[in-house]
mmCIF file of C-alpha atoms in Angstrom:
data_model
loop_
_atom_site.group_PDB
_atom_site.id
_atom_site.type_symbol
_atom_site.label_atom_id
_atom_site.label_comp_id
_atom_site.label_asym_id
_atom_site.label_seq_id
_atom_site.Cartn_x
_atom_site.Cartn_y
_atom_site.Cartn_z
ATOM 1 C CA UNK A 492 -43.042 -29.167 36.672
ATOM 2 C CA UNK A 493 -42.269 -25.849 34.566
ATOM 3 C CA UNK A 494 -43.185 -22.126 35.157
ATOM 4 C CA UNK A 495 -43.263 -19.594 31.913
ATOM 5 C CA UNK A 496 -40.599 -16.325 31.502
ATOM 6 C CA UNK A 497 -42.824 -13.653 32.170
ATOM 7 C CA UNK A 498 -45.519 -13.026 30.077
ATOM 8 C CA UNK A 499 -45.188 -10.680 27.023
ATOM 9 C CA UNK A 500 -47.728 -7.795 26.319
ATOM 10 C CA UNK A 501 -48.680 -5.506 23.262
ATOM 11 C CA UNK A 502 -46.700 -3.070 25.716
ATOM 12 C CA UNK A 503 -43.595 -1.430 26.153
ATOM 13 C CA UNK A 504 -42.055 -0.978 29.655
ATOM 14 C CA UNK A 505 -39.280 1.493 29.825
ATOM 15 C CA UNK A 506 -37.044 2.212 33.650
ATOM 16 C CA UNK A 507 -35.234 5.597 33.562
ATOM 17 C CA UNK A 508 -33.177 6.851 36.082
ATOM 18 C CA UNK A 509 -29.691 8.471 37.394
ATOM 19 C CA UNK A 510 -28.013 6.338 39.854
ATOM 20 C CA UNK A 511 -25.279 8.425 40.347
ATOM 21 C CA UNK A 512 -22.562 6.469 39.386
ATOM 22 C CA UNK A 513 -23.154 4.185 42.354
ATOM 23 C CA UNK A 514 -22.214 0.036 42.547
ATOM 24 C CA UNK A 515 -24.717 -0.049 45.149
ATOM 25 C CA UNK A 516 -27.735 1.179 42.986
ATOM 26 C CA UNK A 517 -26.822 -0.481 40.382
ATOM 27 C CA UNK A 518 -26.897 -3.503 42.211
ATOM 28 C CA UNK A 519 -29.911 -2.930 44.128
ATOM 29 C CA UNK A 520 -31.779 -2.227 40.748
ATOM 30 C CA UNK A 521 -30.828 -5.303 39.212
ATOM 31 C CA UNK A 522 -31.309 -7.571 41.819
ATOM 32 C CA UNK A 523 -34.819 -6.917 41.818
ATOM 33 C CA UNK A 524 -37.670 -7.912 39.946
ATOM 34 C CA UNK A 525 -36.696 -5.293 37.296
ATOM 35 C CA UNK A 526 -36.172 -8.136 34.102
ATOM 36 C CA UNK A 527 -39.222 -9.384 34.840
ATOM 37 C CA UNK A 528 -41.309 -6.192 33.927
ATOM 38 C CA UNK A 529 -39.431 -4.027 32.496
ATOM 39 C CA UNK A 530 -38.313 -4.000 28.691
ATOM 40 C CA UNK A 531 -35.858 -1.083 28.597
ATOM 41 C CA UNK A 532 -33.583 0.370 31.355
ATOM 42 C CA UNK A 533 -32.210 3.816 30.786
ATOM 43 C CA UNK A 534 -29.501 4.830 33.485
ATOM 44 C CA UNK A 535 -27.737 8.135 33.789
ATOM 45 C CA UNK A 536 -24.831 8.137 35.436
ATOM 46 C CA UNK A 537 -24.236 4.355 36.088
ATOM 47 C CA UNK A 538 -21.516 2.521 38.419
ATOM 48 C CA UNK A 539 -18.500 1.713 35.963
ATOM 49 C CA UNK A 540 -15.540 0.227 37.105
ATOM 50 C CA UNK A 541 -11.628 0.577 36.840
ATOM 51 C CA UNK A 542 -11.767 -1.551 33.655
ATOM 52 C CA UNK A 543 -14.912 0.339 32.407
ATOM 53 C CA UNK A 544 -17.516 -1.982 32.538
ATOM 54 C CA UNK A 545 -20.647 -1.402 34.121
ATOM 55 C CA UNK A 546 -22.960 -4.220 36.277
ATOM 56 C CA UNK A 547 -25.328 -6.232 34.372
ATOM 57 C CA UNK A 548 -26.740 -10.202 34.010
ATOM 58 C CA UNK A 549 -27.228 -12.691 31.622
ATOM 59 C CA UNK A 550 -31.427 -11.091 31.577
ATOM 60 C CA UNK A 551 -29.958 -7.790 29.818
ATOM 61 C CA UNK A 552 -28.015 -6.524 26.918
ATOM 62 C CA UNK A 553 -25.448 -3.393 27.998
ATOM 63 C CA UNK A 554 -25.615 -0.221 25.108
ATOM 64 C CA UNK A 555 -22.456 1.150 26.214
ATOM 65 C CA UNK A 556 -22.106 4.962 24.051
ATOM 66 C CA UNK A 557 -20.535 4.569 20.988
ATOM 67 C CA UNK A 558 -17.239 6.457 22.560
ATOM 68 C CA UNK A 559 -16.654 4.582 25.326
ATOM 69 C CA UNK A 560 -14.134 2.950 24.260
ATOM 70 C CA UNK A 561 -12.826 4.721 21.564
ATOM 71 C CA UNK A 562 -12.295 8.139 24.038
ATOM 72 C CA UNK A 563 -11.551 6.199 27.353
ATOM 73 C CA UNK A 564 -10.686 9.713 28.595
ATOM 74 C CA UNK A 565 -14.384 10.778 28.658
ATOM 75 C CA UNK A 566 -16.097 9.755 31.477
ATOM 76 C CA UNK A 567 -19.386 7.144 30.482
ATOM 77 C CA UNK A 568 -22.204 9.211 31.959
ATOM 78 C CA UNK A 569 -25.402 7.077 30.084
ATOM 79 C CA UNK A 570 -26.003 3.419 29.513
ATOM 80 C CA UNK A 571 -29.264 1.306 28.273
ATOM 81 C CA UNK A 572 -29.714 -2.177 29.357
ATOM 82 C CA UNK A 573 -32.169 -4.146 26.954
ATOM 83 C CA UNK A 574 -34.091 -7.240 28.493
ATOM 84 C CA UNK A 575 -32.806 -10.306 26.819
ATOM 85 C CA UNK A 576 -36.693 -11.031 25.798
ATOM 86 C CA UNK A 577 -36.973 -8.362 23.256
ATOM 87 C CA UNK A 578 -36.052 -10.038 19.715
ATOM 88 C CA UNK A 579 -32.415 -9.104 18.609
ATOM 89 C CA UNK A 580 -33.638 -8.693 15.189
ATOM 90 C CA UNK A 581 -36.253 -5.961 16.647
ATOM 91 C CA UNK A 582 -33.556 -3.707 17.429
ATOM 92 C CA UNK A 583 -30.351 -1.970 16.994
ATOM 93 C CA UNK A 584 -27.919 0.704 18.669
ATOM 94 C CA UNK A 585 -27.532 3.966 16.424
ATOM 95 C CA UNK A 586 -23.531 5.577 16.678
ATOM 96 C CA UNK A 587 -23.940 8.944 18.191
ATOM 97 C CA UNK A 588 -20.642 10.716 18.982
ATOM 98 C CA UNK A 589 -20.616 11.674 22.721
ATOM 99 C CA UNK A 590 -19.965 9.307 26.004
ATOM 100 C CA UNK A 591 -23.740 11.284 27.240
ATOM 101 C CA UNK A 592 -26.063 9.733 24.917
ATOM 102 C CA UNK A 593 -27.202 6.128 23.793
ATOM 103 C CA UNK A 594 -29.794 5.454 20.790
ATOM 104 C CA UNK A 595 -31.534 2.334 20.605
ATOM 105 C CA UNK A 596 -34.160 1.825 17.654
ATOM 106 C CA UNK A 597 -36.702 -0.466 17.724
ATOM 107 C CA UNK A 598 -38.541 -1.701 15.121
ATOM 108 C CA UNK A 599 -42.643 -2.754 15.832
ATOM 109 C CA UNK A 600 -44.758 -4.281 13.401
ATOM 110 C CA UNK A 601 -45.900 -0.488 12.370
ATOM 111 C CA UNK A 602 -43.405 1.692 13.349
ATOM 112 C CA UNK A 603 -40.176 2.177 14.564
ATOM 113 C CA UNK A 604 -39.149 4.185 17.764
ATOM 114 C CA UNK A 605 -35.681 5.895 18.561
ATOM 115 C CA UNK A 606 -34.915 6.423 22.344
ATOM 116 C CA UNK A 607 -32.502 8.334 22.978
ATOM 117 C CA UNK A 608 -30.905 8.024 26.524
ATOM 118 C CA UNK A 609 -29.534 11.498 27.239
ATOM 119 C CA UNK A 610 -27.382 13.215 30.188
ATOM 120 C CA UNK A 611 -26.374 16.996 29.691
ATOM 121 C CA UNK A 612 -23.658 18.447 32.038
ATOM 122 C CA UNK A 613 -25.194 20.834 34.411
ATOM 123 C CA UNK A 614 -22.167 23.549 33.678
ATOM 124 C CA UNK A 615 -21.825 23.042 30.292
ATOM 125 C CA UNK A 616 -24.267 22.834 26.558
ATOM 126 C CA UNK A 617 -21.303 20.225 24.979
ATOM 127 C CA UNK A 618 -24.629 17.329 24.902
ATOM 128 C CA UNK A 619 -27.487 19.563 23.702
ATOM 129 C CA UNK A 620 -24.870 20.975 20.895
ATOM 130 C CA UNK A 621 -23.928 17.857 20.021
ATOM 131 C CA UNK A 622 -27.550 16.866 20.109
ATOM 132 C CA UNK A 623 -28.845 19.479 17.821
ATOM 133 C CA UNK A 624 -26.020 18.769 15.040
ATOM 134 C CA UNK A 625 -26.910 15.701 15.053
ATOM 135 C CA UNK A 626 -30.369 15.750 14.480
ATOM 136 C CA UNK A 627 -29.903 18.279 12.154
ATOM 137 C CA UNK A 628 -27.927 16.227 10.325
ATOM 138 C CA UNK A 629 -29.231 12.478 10.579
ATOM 139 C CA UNK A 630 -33.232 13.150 11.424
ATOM 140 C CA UNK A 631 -34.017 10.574 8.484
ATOM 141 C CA UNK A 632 -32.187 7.804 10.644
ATOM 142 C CA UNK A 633 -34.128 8.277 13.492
ATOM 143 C CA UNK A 634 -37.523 9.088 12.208
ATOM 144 C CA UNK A 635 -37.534 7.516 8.514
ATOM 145 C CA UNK A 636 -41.043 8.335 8.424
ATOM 146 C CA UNK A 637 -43.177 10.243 9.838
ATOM 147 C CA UNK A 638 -45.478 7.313 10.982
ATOM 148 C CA UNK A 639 -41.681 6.705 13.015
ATOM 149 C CA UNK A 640 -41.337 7.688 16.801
ATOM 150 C CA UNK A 641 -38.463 9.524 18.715
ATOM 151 C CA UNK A 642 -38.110 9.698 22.507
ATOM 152 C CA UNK A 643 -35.589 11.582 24.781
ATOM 153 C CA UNK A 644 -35.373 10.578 28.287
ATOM 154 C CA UNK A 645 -32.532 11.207 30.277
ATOM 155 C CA UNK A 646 -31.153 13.761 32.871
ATOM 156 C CA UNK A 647 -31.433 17.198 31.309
ATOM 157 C CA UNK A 648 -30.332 19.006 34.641
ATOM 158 C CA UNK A 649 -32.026 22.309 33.721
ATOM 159 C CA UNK A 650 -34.295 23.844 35.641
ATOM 160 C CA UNK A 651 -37.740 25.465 33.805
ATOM 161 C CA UNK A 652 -40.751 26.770 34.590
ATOM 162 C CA UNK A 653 -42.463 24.204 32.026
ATOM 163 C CA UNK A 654 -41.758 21.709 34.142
ATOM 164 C CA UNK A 655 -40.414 23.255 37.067
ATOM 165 C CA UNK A 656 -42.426 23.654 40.584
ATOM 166 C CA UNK A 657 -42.740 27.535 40.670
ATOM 167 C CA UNK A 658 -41.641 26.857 44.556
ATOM 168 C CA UNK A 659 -38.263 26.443 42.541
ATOM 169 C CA UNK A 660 -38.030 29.394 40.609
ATOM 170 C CA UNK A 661 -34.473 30.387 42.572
ATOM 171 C CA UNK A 662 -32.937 27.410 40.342
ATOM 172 C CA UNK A 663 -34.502 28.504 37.044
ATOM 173 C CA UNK A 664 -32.064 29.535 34.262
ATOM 174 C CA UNK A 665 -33.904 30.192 31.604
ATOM 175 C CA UNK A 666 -30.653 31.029 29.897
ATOM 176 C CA UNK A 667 -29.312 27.940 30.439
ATOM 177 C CA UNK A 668 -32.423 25.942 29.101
ATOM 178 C CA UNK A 669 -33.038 27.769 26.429
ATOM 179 C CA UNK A 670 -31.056 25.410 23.907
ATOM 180 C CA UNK A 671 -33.165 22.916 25.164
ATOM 181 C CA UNK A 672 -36.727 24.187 24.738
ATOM 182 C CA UNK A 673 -35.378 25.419 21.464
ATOM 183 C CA UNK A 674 -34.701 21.722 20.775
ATOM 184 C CA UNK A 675 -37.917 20.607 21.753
ATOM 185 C CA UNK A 676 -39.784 23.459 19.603
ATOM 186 C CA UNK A 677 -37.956 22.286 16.500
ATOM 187 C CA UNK A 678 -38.923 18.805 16.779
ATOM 188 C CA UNK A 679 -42.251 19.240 17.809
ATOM 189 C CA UNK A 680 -41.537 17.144 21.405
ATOM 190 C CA UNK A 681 -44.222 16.842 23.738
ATOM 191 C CA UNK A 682 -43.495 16.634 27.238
ATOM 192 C CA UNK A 683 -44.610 12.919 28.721
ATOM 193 C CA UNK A 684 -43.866 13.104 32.440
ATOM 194 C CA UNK A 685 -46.630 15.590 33.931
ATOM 195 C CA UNK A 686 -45.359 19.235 34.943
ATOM 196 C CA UNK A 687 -44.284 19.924 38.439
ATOM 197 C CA UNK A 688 -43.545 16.234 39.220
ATOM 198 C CA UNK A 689 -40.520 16.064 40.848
ATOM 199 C CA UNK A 690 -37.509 13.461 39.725
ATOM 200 C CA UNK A 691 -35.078 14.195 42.594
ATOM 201 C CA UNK A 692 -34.703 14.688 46.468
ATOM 202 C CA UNK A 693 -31.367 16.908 47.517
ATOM 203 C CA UNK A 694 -29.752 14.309 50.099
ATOM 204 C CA UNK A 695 -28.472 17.368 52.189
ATOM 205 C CA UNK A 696 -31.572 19.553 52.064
ATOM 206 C CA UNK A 697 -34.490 17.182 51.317
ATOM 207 C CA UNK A 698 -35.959 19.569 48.344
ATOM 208 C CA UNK A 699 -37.333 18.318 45.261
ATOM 209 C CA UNK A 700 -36.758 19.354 42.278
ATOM 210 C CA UNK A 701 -36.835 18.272 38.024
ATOM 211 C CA UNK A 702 -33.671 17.621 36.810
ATOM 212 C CA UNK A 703 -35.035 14.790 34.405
ATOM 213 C CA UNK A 704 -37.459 14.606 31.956
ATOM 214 C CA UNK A 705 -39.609 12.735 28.927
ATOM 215 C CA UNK A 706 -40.144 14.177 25.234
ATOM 216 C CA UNK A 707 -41.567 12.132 22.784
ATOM 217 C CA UNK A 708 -43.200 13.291 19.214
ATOM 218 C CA UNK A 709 -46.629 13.948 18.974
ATOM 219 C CA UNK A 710 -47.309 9.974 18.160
ATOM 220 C CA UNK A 711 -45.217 8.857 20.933
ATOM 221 C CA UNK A 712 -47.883 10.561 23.374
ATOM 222 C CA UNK A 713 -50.743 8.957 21.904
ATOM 223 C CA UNK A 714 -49.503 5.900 22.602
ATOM 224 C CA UNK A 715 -48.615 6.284 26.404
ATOM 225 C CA UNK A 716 -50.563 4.616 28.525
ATOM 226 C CA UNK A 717 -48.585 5.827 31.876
ATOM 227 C CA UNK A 718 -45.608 8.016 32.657
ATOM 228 C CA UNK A 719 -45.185 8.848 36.426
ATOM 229 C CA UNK A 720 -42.572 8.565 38.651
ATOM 230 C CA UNK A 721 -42.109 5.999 41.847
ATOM 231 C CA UNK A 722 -40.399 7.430 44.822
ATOM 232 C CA UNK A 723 -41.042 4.552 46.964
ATOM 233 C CA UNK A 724 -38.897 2.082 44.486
ATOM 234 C CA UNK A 725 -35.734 4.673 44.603
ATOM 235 C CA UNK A 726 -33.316 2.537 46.258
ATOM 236 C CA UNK A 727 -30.063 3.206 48.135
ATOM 237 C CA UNK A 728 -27.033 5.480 47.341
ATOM 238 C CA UNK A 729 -28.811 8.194 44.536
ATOM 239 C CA UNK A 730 -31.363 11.392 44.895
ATOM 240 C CA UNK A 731 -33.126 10.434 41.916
ATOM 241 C CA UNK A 732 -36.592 8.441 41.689
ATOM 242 C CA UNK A 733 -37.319 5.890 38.912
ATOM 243 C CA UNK A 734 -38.985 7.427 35.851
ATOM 244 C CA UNK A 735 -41.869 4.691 34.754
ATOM 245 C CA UNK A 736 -43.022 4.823 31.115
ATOM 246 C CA UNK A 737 -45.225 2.422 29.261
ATOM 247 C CA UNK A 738 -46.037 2.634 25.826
ATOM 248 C CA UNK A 739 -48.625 1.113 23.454
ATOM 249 C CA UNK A 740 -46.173 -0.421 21.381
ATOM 250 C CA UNK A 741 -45.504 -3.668 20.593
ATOM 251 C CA UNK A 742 -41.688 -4.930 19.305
ATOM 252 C CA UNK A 743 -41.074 -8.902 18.463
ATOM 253 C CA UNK A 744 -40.089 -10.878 21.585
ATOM 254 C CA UNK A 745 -38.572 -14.396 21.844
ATOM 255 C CA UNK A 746 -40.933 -16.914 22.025
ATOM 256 C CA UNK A 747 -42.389 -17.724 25.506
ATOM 257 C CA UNK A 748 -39.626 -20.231 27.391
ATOM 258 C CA UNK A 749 -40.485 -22.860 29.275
ATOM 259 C CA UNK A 750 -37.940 -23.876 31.975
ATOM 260 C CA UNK A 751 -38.140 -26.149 34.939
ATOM 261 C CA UNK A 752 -39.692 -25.188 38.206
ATOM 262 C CA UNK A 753 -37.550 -27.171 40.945
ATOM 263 C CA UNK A 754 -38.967 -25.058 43.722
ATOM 264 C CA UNK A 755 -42.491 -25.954 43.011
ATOM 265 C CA UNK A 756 -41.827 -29.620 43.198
ATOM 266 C CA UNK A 757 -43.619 -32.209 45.784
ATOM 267 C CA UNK A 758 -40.255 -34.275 46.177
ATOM 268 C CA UNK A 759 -41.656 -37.023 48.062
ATOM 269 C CA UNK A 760 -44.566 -37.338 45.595
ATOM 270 C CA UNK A 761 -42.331 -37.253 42.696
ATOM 271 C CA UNK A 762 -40.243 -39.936 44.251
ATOM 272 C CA UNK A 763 -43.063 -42.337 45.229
ATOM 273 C CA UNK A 764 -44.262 -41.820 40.991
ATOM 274 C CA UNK A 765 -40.876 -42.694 40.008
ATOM 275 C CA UNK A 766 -39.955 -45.430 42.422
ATOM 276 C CA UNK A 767 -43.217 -47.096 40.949
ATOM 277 C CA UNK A 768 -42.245 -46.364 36.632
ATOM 278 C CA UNK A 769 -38.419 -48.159 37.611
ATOM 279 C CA UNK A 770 -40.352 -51.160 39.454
ATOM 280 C CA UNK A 771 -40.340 -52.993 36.361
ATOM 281 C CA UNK A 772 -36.245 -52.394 36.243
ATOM 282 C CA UNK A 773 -34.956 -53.426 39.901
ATOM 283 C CA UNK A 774 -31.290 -52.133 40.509
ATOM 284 C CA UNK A 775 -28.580 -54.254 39.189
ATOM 285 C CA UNK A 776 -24.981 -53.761 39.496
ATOM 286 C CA UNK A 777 -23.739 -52.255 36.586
ATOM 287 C CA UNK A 778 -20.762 -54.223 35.197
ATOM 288 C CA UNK A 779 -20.620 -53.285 31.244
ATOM 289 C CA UNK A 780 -20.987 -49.995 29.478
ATOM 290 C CA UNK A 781 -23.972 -50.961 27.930
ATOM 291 C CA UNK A 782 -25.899 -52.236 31.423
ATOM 292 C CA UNK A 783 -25.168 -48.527 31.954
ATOM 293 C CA UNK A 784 -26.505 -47.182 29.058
ATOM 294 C CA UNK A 785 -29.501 -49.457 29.292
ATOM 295 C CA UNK A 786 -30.378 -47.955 33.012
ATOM 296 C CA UNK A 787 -29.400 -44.720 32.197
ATOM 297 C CA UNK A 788 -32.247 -44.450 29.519
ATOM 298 C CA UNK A 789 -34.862 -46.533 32.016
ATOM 299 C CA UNK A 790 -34.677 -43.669 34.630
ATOM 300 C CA UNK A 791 -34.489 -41.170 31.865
ATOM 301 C CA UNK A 792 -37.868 -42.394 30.179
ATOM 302 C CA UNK A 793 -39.523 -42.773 33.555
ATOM 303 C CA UNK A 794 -38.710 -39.129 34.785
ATOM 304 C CA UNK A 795 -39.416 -38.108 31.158
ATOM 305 C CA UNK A 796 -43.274 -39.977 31.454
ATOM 306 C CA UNK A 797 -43.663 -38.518 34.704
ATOM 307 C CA UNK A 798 -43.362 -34.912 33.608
ATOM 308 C CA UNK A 799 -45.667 -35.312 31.346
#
């Protein structure tokens, strides 16, 4: 008996969220169902260890920033995780030069789409500078044309009144997030996730606030087909919820694997089947190498005619 990989979709399933730095949300996340629905995993903040490496499986492909290891001083606060499913050939990570930001771009049969996976210092502008040189700099690499996407997701940590509860206001800075919205006015961003949705619970006071966020260009939102958050799929050991974002896009997958479903099988009917295909070949003491290679392919062509 065999069961399919799950099933592939002219649709683009992308997990965001900070985990703050912790091995148990990290494992908690990826011992669930999340490789078989989601295409793209965005952390901020992810567990990484003394030998800096982070917690994945064989399902996913780990985007470390392009500095990880080249400034082992800096501490790793972003990571992407790419489900083994997508084609290898359909994407590629882009250098960026900070240990707070990964690019993946993928390429779809029409387009191609950047996401960047971002995480700015609450205290300090060092990503968003770094951000805006770049893009000032290498905006033909991420959108080649204009037909090309661009996303940000990632923990901004800025508090606004754009997207911002007003309940908040005592934590807006508009200071502080101006860099930002002057980011997002230069490169005509929309914001995906809705305003006033909330992306984190303070563990010692309860509050909610926004600390993360979703831009995309103008094309990028008229392809979503949902952006919301789910608090109920948080998990252990981190304040912020899951950021959910499906797109209308479509990269190249691996073909559709089929792989053996042991679980699924009625043993004692399978052994009754077989018992009657080796009736013709009773069991024989096997004293030469080729009576062994002789029974060896009997069984195999009766298990062989029986799964089929």
């Amino acid at each position: 008996m065999t069961d399919r990989s799950p099933p592939s979709t002219a649709k683009l399933h992308i997990w965001q969220q900070n985990l703050n730095s912790s091995m148990t949300a990290q494992s908690s996340l990826l011992n669930s169902t999340l490789a078989a629905h989601w295409d793209i995993v965005v952390i901020q903040e992810p567990y990484i260890n003394f030998l800096r490496n982070t917690l994945a499986s064989h399902r996913w492909h780990v985007l470390y920033p392009t500095q990880h290891y080249t400034h082992p001083q800096q501490r790793t606060r972003a990571i992407t995780l790419v489900n083994s499913s997508l084609n290898t050939n359909s994407w590629k990570q882009i250098t960026f030069p900070s240990s707070d930001v990964v690019i993946i771009q993928l390429t779809t049969p029409h387009s191609r789409c950047s996401i960047l996976n971002i995480y700015n210092d609450g205290n300090k502008q060092d990503t968003l500078t770094a951000l805006d040189t770049y893009l000032t700099q290498n905006i033909n690499l991420i959108r080649p044309q204009i037909t090309d996407h661009m996303l940000w997701l990632g923990d901004f940590n800025r508090h606004h009144p754009l997207w911002e509860e007003p309940r908040n206001r005592h934590l807006f800075n508009l200071p502080a997030a101006q860099p930002l919205i002057d980011l997002i006015a230069d490169y005509d961003m929309q914001q995906l996730l809705p305003n006033g949705m909330p992306t984190l619970q303070a563990l010692n006071t309860g509050n909610w606030t926004r600390p993360d966020n979703v831009f995309g260009t103008t094309n990028v939102a008229d392809s979503i087909i949902s952006c919301t958050t789910e608090p109920a799929l948080r998990g252990p050991k981190t304040d912020h919820v899951p950021i959910l974002l499906t797109l209308e896009l479509d990269p190249p997958r691996h073909p559709e694997e089929l792989r053996h479903n042991w679980k699924g099988v009625d043993w004692e009917t399978f052994n009754e089947h077989l018992g009657t295909l080796l009736a013709p070949s009773p069991p024989i003491t096997l004293a030469t190498d080729a009576e062994f290679q002789t029974a060896t392919l009997q069984l195999t062509q009766a298990i062989t005619v029986w799964e089929m």
